[in-house]
DNA sequence: TGTTAAATAGTAATTATTCTTAAATAGGAA
DNA sequence: TTCCTATTTAAGAATAATTACTATTTAACA
């Protein structure tokens, strides 16, 4: 599941984007990451190869890639934008302590049906489920014990939950 | 479903918060709104009654109310924070054009089960579904026609979808 | 009524992101 | 291959939301 330079070049061409070294490095770094990095994370990662590069270029590049549909922006809180090159439909688990974002690939979540009681003239184009909680390391540090009752979640073992029609 | 000054005062006391006129006005304005206003929206609304009030006070107050659990912060994008005094479990519909936020009270969404394939040591404490799309007025302006296929959503009429165990 | 910790208001500072502009360059045309 | 030009990059300035600092005021309680 590794991606080559030519794969990236073709994606860029398909979107009418020039294949520059900076852009390639930024997109490649994002493709290799599952951490949903910030613009600055990506800058820190590619800067060693491009000592002249400015953070501005990272923002510009991410904006172009997002507009072209090659990446998504994932938002948690209003502090800083996080980016994701994984375009397959999925959802996220967010640690409220360290802000880690973990992918949730459970396909059942991609089958939610239209909610009831919304304005009839509203057109829904997508949806996203954000689970919040504490990652393992944050939980260990804080000495938290698992408290399922606070989540409002039914345990996974409850049958029939979460599914859309498995048509 | 109106709320009185004494109701508010009791909530504040229950959290160990002083009942000041500014704080009462801000919380009252938020309770009366279903628009999920920003700090500045609330400032604009209460400022006429308190010509001396600073926007800073609104931020401070919202921070205190959130820490006390009396309000929630709703985030869409990373631009500005939106606030919600409706504590009943619910979800949101967001217009990507005008940033309107509409409540989604469908109780089926509150019964999602634990997702599969997440780190076993992650403790989920809550989750939130954010539906995105175009509100009626934005859709009319842009001359958009409804395109259900783009949403990935099954129509509401699909039976059995979206439900957790109806225990 | 007096005391005190909490709240307010005014201002300054910070942080993330966007804007502006000039120089560099990728990719197509000649 | 060389030239042309729109795109991209880089540097710095500007903006917008939020937070920090601090002196003054005040709600709550003794
Ligand atoms: Mn992801
Ligand atoms: Mn709401
Ligand atoms: Zn964590
Ligand atoms: Zn709208």
Coordinates of C-alpha atoms (C1' of nucleotides) and ligand atoms in Angstrom, one line a residue:
Chain A
X1 CA 0.0 0.0 0.0
X2 CA 3.0 2.3 -0.6
X3 CA 2.6 5.1 -3.0
X4 CA 5.2 6.0 -5.7
X5 CA 6.3 9.3 -7.0
X6 CA 4.5 8.5 -10.3
X7 CA 1.3 7.8 -8.5
X8 CA 1.4 11.2 -6.9
X9 CA 2.4 12.8 -10.2
X10 CA -0.6 11.3 -11.9
X11 CA -3.0 12.4 -9.2
X12 CA -1.6 15.9 -9.5
X13 CA -2.0 15.9 -13.3
X14 CA -5.5 14.5 -13.0
X15 CA -6.3 17.6 -11.0
X16 CA -4.4 20.0 -13.3
X17 CA -1.8 20.7 -10.6
X18 CA 1.9 21.1 -11.2
X19 CA 4.2 18.5 -9.7
X20 CA 6.6 20.5 -7.6
X21 CA 9.1 19.0 -5.2
X22 CA 7.5 20.9 -2.2
X23 CA 4.0 19.8 -3.1
X24 CA 5.0 16.3 -3.7
X25 CA 6.8 16.1 -0.3
X26 CA 3.9 17.6 1.5
X27 CA 1.3 15.3 0.0
X28 CA 3.6 12.3 0.4
X29 CA 4.2 13.1 4.1
X30 CA 0.4 13.3 4.6
X31 CA -0.2 10.1 2.7
X32 CA 2.3 8.2 4.9
X33 CA 0.8 9.6 8.1
X34 CA -2.2 8.3 10.1
X35 CA -1.9 11.0 12.7
X36 CA -3.9 13.7 11.0
X37 CA -1.1 16.2 11.2
X38 CA -1.4 20.0 11.4
X39 CA 0.0 22.3 8.8
X40 CA 2.9 22.9 11.1
X41 CA 3.5 19.2 11.7
X42 CA 3.9 18.8 8.0
X43 CA 6.1 21.8 7.7
X44 CA 8.4 20.4 10.4
X45 CA 8.5 17.1 8.6
X46 CA 9.4 18.4 5.2
X47 CA 11.4 21.5 6.1
X48 CA 14.7 19.5 6.5
X49 CA 14.6 18.6 2.8
X50 CA 13.6 22.2 1.8
X51 CA 15.4 24.6 4.1
X52 CA 14.0 27.6 2.2
X53 CA 10.4 26.5 2.4
X54 CA 7.9 28.7 4.2
X55 CA 5.0 27.6 6.4
X56 CA 2.9 29.7 4.1
X57 CA 3.6 27.2 1.2
X58 CA 2.3 24.4 3.4
X59 CA -1.0 26.2 4.0
X60 CA -1.2 27.2 0.3
X61 CA -0.5 23.6 -0.8
X62 CA -3.0 22.1 1.7
X63 CA -5.6 24.5 0.4
X64 CA -5.0 23.5 -3.2
X65 CA -5.1 19.8 -2.4
X66 CA -8.3 20.2 -0.4
X67 CA -10.0 22.2 -3.2
X68 CA -8.9 19.5 -5.6
X69 CA -10.4 16.8 -3.4
X70 CA -7.2 15.0 -2.8
X71 CA -7.3 15.6 1.0
X72 CA -9.8 16.3 3.7
X73 CA -9.6 18.7 6.6
X74 CA -10.6 17.2 9.9
X75 CA -11.7 19.6 12.6
X76 CA -11.6 19.0 16.3
X77 CA -12.1 22.1 18.4
X78 CA -11.5 25.5 16.8
X79 CA -7.8 25.7 17.5
X80 CA -6.0 24.2 14.6
X81 CA -6.8 22.4 11.4
X82 CA -5.9 18.8 10.9
X83 CA -5.4 17.1 7.6
X84 CA -6.1 13.6 6.2
X85 CA -5.1 12.1 2.9
X86 CA -7.2 9.0 3.6
X87 CA -10.2 9.5 1.3
X88 CA -12.0 6.3 2.1
X89 CA -15.2 7.0 4.1
X90 CA -14.4 6.7 7.8
X91 CA -14.8 8.4 11.1
X92 CA -12.6 9.5 14.0
X93 CA -11.8 8.9 17.6
X94 CA -10.3 12.0 19.4
X95 CA -8.4 12.1 22.6
X96 CA -9.6 15.2 24.5
X97 CA -6.4 15.2 26.4
X98 CA -3.6 15.0 23.8
X99 CA -5.7 15.7 20.7
X100 CA -4.7 12.5 19.1
X101 CA -7.0 11.5 16.2
X102 CA -7.4 7.8 15.4
X103 CA -9.2 6.5 12.3
X104 CA -12.5 4.6 12.9
X105 CA -13.1 2.4 9.8
X106 CA -16.2 0.5 11.1
X107 CA -18.3 0.2 7.9
X108 CA -21.5 0.2 9.9
X109 CA -21.0 3.9 10.6
X110 CA -21.1 4.6 6.8
X111 CA -24.7 3.4 6.6
X112 CA -26.6 5.8 8.8
X113 CA -29.9 6.8 7.4
X114 CA -31.3 10.3 7.1
X115 CA -32.2 11.7 10.5
X116 CA -35.8 12.5 11.4
X117 CA -37.1 15.9 12.2
X118 CA -34.8 18.1 10.1
X119 CA -35.9 20.9 7.8
X120 CA -37.2 19.3 4.6
X121 CA -35.3 21.7 2.4
X122 CA -31.9 21.0 3.9
X123 CA -29.7 18.8 1.6
X124 CA -27.3 16.6 3.4
X125 CA -24.1 15.9 1.4
X126 CA -22.0 14.1 4.0
X127 CA -21.7 13.3 7.7
X128 CA -19.0 12.5 10.1
X129 CA -19.1 10.8 13.5
X130 CA -16.6 12.1 16.1
X131 CA -16.0 9.9 19.1
X132 CA -14.3 11.6 22.0
X133 CA -12.5 10.2 25.0
X134 CA -9.1 9.3 26.4
X135 CA -6.4 7.4 24.6
X136 CA -4.5 4.7 26.3
X137 CA -1.5 6.7 27.3
X138 CA -3.5 9.6 28.6
X139 CA -5.7 7.3 30.5
X140 CA -2.7 5.6 32.1
X141 CA -1.1 8.9 33.1
X142 CA -4.3 10.2 34.7
X143 CA -5.0 6.9 36.4
X144 CA -8.4 6.8 34.8
X145 CA -10.3 3.5 34.9
X146 CA -12.7 2.7 32.1
X147 CA -16.2 4.0 32.7
X148 CA -18.5 2.8 30.0
X149 CA -21.6 4.3 31.6
X150 CA -20.4 7.8 30.8
X151 CA -20.2 7.3 27.1
X152 CA -23.8 6.8 26.3
X153 CA -22.6 4.0 24.1
X154 CA -24.0 0.5 24.1
X155 CA -21.3 -2.1 24.3
X156 CA -20.2 -3.5 21.0
X157 CA -21.8 -6.8 21.9
X158 CA -25.3 -5.4 21.7
X159 CA -26.7 -7.0 18.5
X160 CA -28.3 -5.0 15.8
X161 CA -26.9 -1.7 17.0
X162 CA -25.3 0.8 14.7
X163 CA -26.2 -1.0 11.5
X164 CA -27.9 0.6 8.6
X165 CA -29.9 -1.8 6.4
X166 CA -27.3 -4.3 5.4
X167 CA -29.0 -4.4 2.0
Chain B
X1 CA -40.3 25.7 28.4
X2 CA -39.3 29.2 29.4
X3 CA -36.7 29.7 32.0
X4 CA -36.9 32.1 34.9
X5 CA -34.2 34.2 36.7
X6 CA -34.5 31.9 39.7
X7 CA -34.0 28.8 37.6
X8 CA -30.8 30.3 36.3
X9 CA -29.7 31.5 39.8
X10 CA -30.2 28.0 41.1
X11 CA -28.1 26.5 38.3
X12 CA -25.3 28.9 39.0
X13 CA -25.5 28.2 42.7
X14 CA -25.4 24.5 42.1
X15 CA -22.1 25.0 40.3
X16 CA -20.7 27.4 42.8
X17 CA -20.9 30.3 40.5
X18 CA -21.8 33.9 41.4
X19 CA -25.0 35.2 39.9
X20 CA -23.9 38.4 38.2
X21 CA -26.1 40.4 35.8
X22 CA -23.7 39.9 32.9
X23 CA -23.4 36.2 33.4
X24 CA -27.2 35.8 33.8
X25 CA -27.8 37.8 30.6
X26 CA -25.3 35.8 28.6
X27 CA -26.6 32.4 29.8
X28 CA -30.2 33.5 29.3
X29 CA -29.5 34.7 25.7
X30 CA -27.8 31.3 25.0
X31 CA -30.7 29.4 26.5
X32 CA -33.2 31.3 24.3
X33 CA -31.3 30.7 21.1
X34 CA -31.3 27.6 18.9
X35 CA -28.8 29.2 16.5
X36 CA -25.6 28.1 18.3
X37 CA -24.2 31.6 18.5
X38 CA -20.6 32.7 18.6
X39 CA -19.1 34.6 21.5
X40 CA -19.5 37.8 19.5
X41 CA -23.1 37.1 18.6
X42 CA -23.9 36.8 22.3
X43 CA -21.9 40.0 23.0
X44 CA -23.8 41.9 20.4
X45 CA -27.1 40.6 21.9
X46 CA -26.4 41.6 25.5
X47 CA -24.2 44.6 24.9
X48 CA -27.2 47.0 24.7
X49 CA -28.1 46.2 28.3
X50 CA -24.5 46.5 29.5
X51 CA -22.8 49.3 27.6
X52 CA -19.6 48.7 29.6
X53 CA -19.3 45.0 29.0
X54 CA -16.3 43.7 27.2
X55 CA -16.1 40.8 24.7
X56 CA -13.6 39.4 27.1
X57 CA -16.2 38.9 29.7
X58 CA -18.3 36.9 27.2
X59 CA -15.4 34.6 26.5
X60 CA -14.6 34.3 30.2
X61 CA -18.2 33.6 31.1
X62 CA -18.6 31.0 28.3
X63 CA -15.4 29.3 29.5
X64 CA -16.8 29.2 33.1
X65 CA -20.1 27.8 32.0
X66 CA -18.5 25.2 29.8
X67 CA -16.2 24.1 32.6
X68 CA -19.2 23.9 34.9
X69 CA -21.0 21.7 32.4
X70 CA -23.8 24.2 31.8
X71 CA -23.1 24.7 28.2
X72 CA -21.4 22.9 25.3
X73 CA -19.1 24.1 22.7
X74 CA -20.0 23.0 19.1
X75 CA -17.2 23.1 16.6
X76 CA -17.6 23.3 12.9
X77 CA -14.4 24.2 11.1
X78 CA -11.6 25.7 12.9
X79 CA -12.7 29.3 12.5
X80 CA -14.9 30.3 15.5
X81 CA -16.4 28.5 18.4
X82 CA -20.2 28.1 18.6
X83 CA -22.0 27.6 21.9
X84 CA -25.1 25.5 22.9
X85 CA -27.0 25.6 26.1
X86 CA -29.1 22.6 25.1
X87 CA -27.7 19.8 27.1
X88 CA -30.0 17.0 26.0
X89 CA -28.1 14.6 23.8
X90 CA -28.5 15.6 20.2
X91 CA -26.5 16.1 17.0
X92 CA -26.1 18.8 14.4
X93 CA -26.8 19.7 10.8
X94 CA -24.4 22.3 9.4
X95 CA -24.8 24.4 6.3
X96 CA -21.4 24.5 4.7
X97 CA -22.4 27.7 2.9
X98 CA -23.8 30.0 5.6
X99 CA -22.5 28.0 8.7
X100 CA -26.0 27.7 10.1
X101 CA -26.2 25.0 12.7
X102 CA -29.5 23.1 13.2
X103 CA -30.3 20.7 16.0
X104 CA -30.9 17.0 15.0
X105 CA -32.9 15.4 17.8
X106 CA -33.4 12.0 16.3
X107 CA -33.1 9.6 19.2
X108 CA -31.9 6.8 17.0
X109 CA -28.5 8.7 16.7
X110 CA -28.1 8.4 20.5
X111 CA -27.9 4.6 20.4
X112 CA -24.8 4.0 18.3
X113 CA -22.8 1.1 19.6
X114 CA -19.0 1.0 20.2
X115 CA -17.2 1.0 16.8
X116 CA -15.1 -2.0 15.8
X117 CA -11.4 -1.9 15.2
X118 CA -10.4 0.9 17.7
X119 CA -7.5 0.6 20.1
X120 CA -8.7 -1.5 23.1
X121 CA -7.3 1.0 25.6
X122 CA -9.2 4.0 24.3
X123 CA -12.1 5.1 26.5
X124 CA -14.9 6.7 24.6
X125 CA -16.8 9.2 26.7
X126 CA -19.1 10.8 24.1
X127 CA -19.7 11.1 20.4
X128 CA -21.3 13.5 18.0
X129 CA -22.6 13.2 14.5
X130 CA -22.2 16.2 12.3
X131 CA -24.2 16.3 9.1
X132 CA -23.1 18.7 6.4
X133 CA -24.9 20.1 3.5
X134 CA -26.9 23.1 2.3
X135 CA -29.7 24.8 4.1
X136 CA -32.9 25.7 2.2
X137 CA -32.1 29.3 1.6
X138 CA -28.5 28.6 0.5
X139 CA -29.7 25.9 -1.8
X140 CA -32.3 28.2 -3.4
X141 CA -29.8 31.0 -3.9
X142 CA -27.3 28.6 -5.6
X143 CA -30.0 26.9 -7.6
X144 CA -28.9 23.6 -6.3
X145 CA -31.3 20.6 -6.8
X146 CA -31.4 17.9 -4.3
X147 CA -28.9 15.1 -5.0
X148 CA -29.3 12.3 -2.5
X149 CA -26.7 10.1 -4.1
X150 CA -23.9 12.4 -3.0
X151 CA -24.6 12.1 0.7
X152 CA -23.9 8.5 1.2
X153 CA -27.1 8.5 3.2
X154 CA -29.8 5.9 2.9
X155 CA -33.2 7.5 2.6
X156 CA -35.1 7.7 5.9
X157 CA -37.6 5.2 4.6
X158 CA -35.0 2.4 4.8
X159 CA -36.3 0.3 7.7
X160 CA -34.0 -0.8 10.4
X161 CA -31.2 1.7 9.6
X162 CA -29.6 3.9 12.2
X163 CA -31.1 2.1 15.2
X164 CA -29.2 0.8 18.1
X165 CA -30.9 -1.9 20.1
X166 CA -34.3 -0.4 21.0
X167 CA -33.9 -2.2 24.3
Chain C
dT1 C1' -21.5 45.9 57.5
dG2 C1' -17.1 44.2 56.4
dT3 C1' -14.2 40.7 54.1
dT4 C1' -12.7 38.2 50.4
dA5 C1' -12.5 35.4 46.5
dA6 C1' -14.6 35.7 42.1
dA7 C1' -15.9 38.5 38.3
dT8 C1' -15.5 42.3 35.2
dA9 C1' -13.4 45.5 31.9
dG10 C1' -9.8 47.4 29.5
dT11 C1' -5.7 46.6 27.2
dA12 C1' -2.1 43.9 25.4
dA13 C1' -0.4 39.6 23.7
dT14 C1' -0.7 35.3 21.3
dT15 C1' -1.9 32.0 17.8
dA16 C1' -3.5 30.2 13.6
dT17 C1' -4.3 31.5 9.2
dT18 C1' -4.7 34.5 5.2
dC19 C1' -3.1 38.3 2.2
dT20 C1' 0.2 40.7 -0.7
dT21 C1' 3.8 40.8 -3.7
dA22 C1' 8.0 39.7 -6.1
dA23 C1' 10.9 36.0 -7.7
dA24 C1' 11.2 31.3 -9.3
dT25 C1' 9.7 27.4 -12.1
dA26 C1' 6.8 23.5 -14.3
dG27 C1' 4.8 22.3 -18.3
dG28 C1' 3.2 23.3 -22.7
dA29 C1' 4.1 25.7 -27.2
dA30 C1' 7.1 27.2 -30.7
Chain D
dT1 C1' 15.6 22.7 -27.0
dT2 C1' 14.2 27.1 -25.8
dC3 C1' 10.7 30.3 -24.7
dC4 C1' 6.5 31.8 -22.5
dT5 C1' 3.3 32.2 -19.1
dA6 C1' 0.3 30.8 -15.5
dT7 C1' 1.2 28.6 -11.4
dT8 C1' 3.8 28.2 -7.4
dT9 C1' 6.9 29.6 -3.9
dA10 C1' 8.8 32.5 -0.2
dA11 C1' 9.0 36.4 2.7
dG12 C1' 6.8 39.5 5.4
dA13 C1' 2.8 41.9 6.7
dA14 C1' -2.0 41.7 8.1
dT15 C1' -6.1 39.7 10.1
dA16 C1' -9.2 37.4 13.2
dA17 C1' -10.2 34.7 17.2
dT18 C1' -9.0 33.9 21.5
dT19 C1' -6.3 34.3 25.7
dA20 C1' -3.4 36.7 29.2
dC21 C1' -2.6 40.4 32.4
dT22 C1' -4.1 43.5 35.8
dA23 C1' -6.6 46.9 38.3
dT24 C1' -11.2 47.6 39.8
dT25 C1' -15.6 46.1 41.2
dT26 C1' -18.9 43.2 43.4
dA27 C1' -21.7 38.9 45.0
dA28 C1' -21.9 36.0 48.7
dC29 C1' -21.2 35.0 53.2
dA30 C1' -19.8 35.6 58.1
Ligands
LIG1 MN1 -8.8 9.8 9.1
LIG2 MN1 -27.5 22.0 19.5
LIG3 ZN1 -4.4 11.2 24.6
LIG4 ZN1 -27.0 28.0 4.5

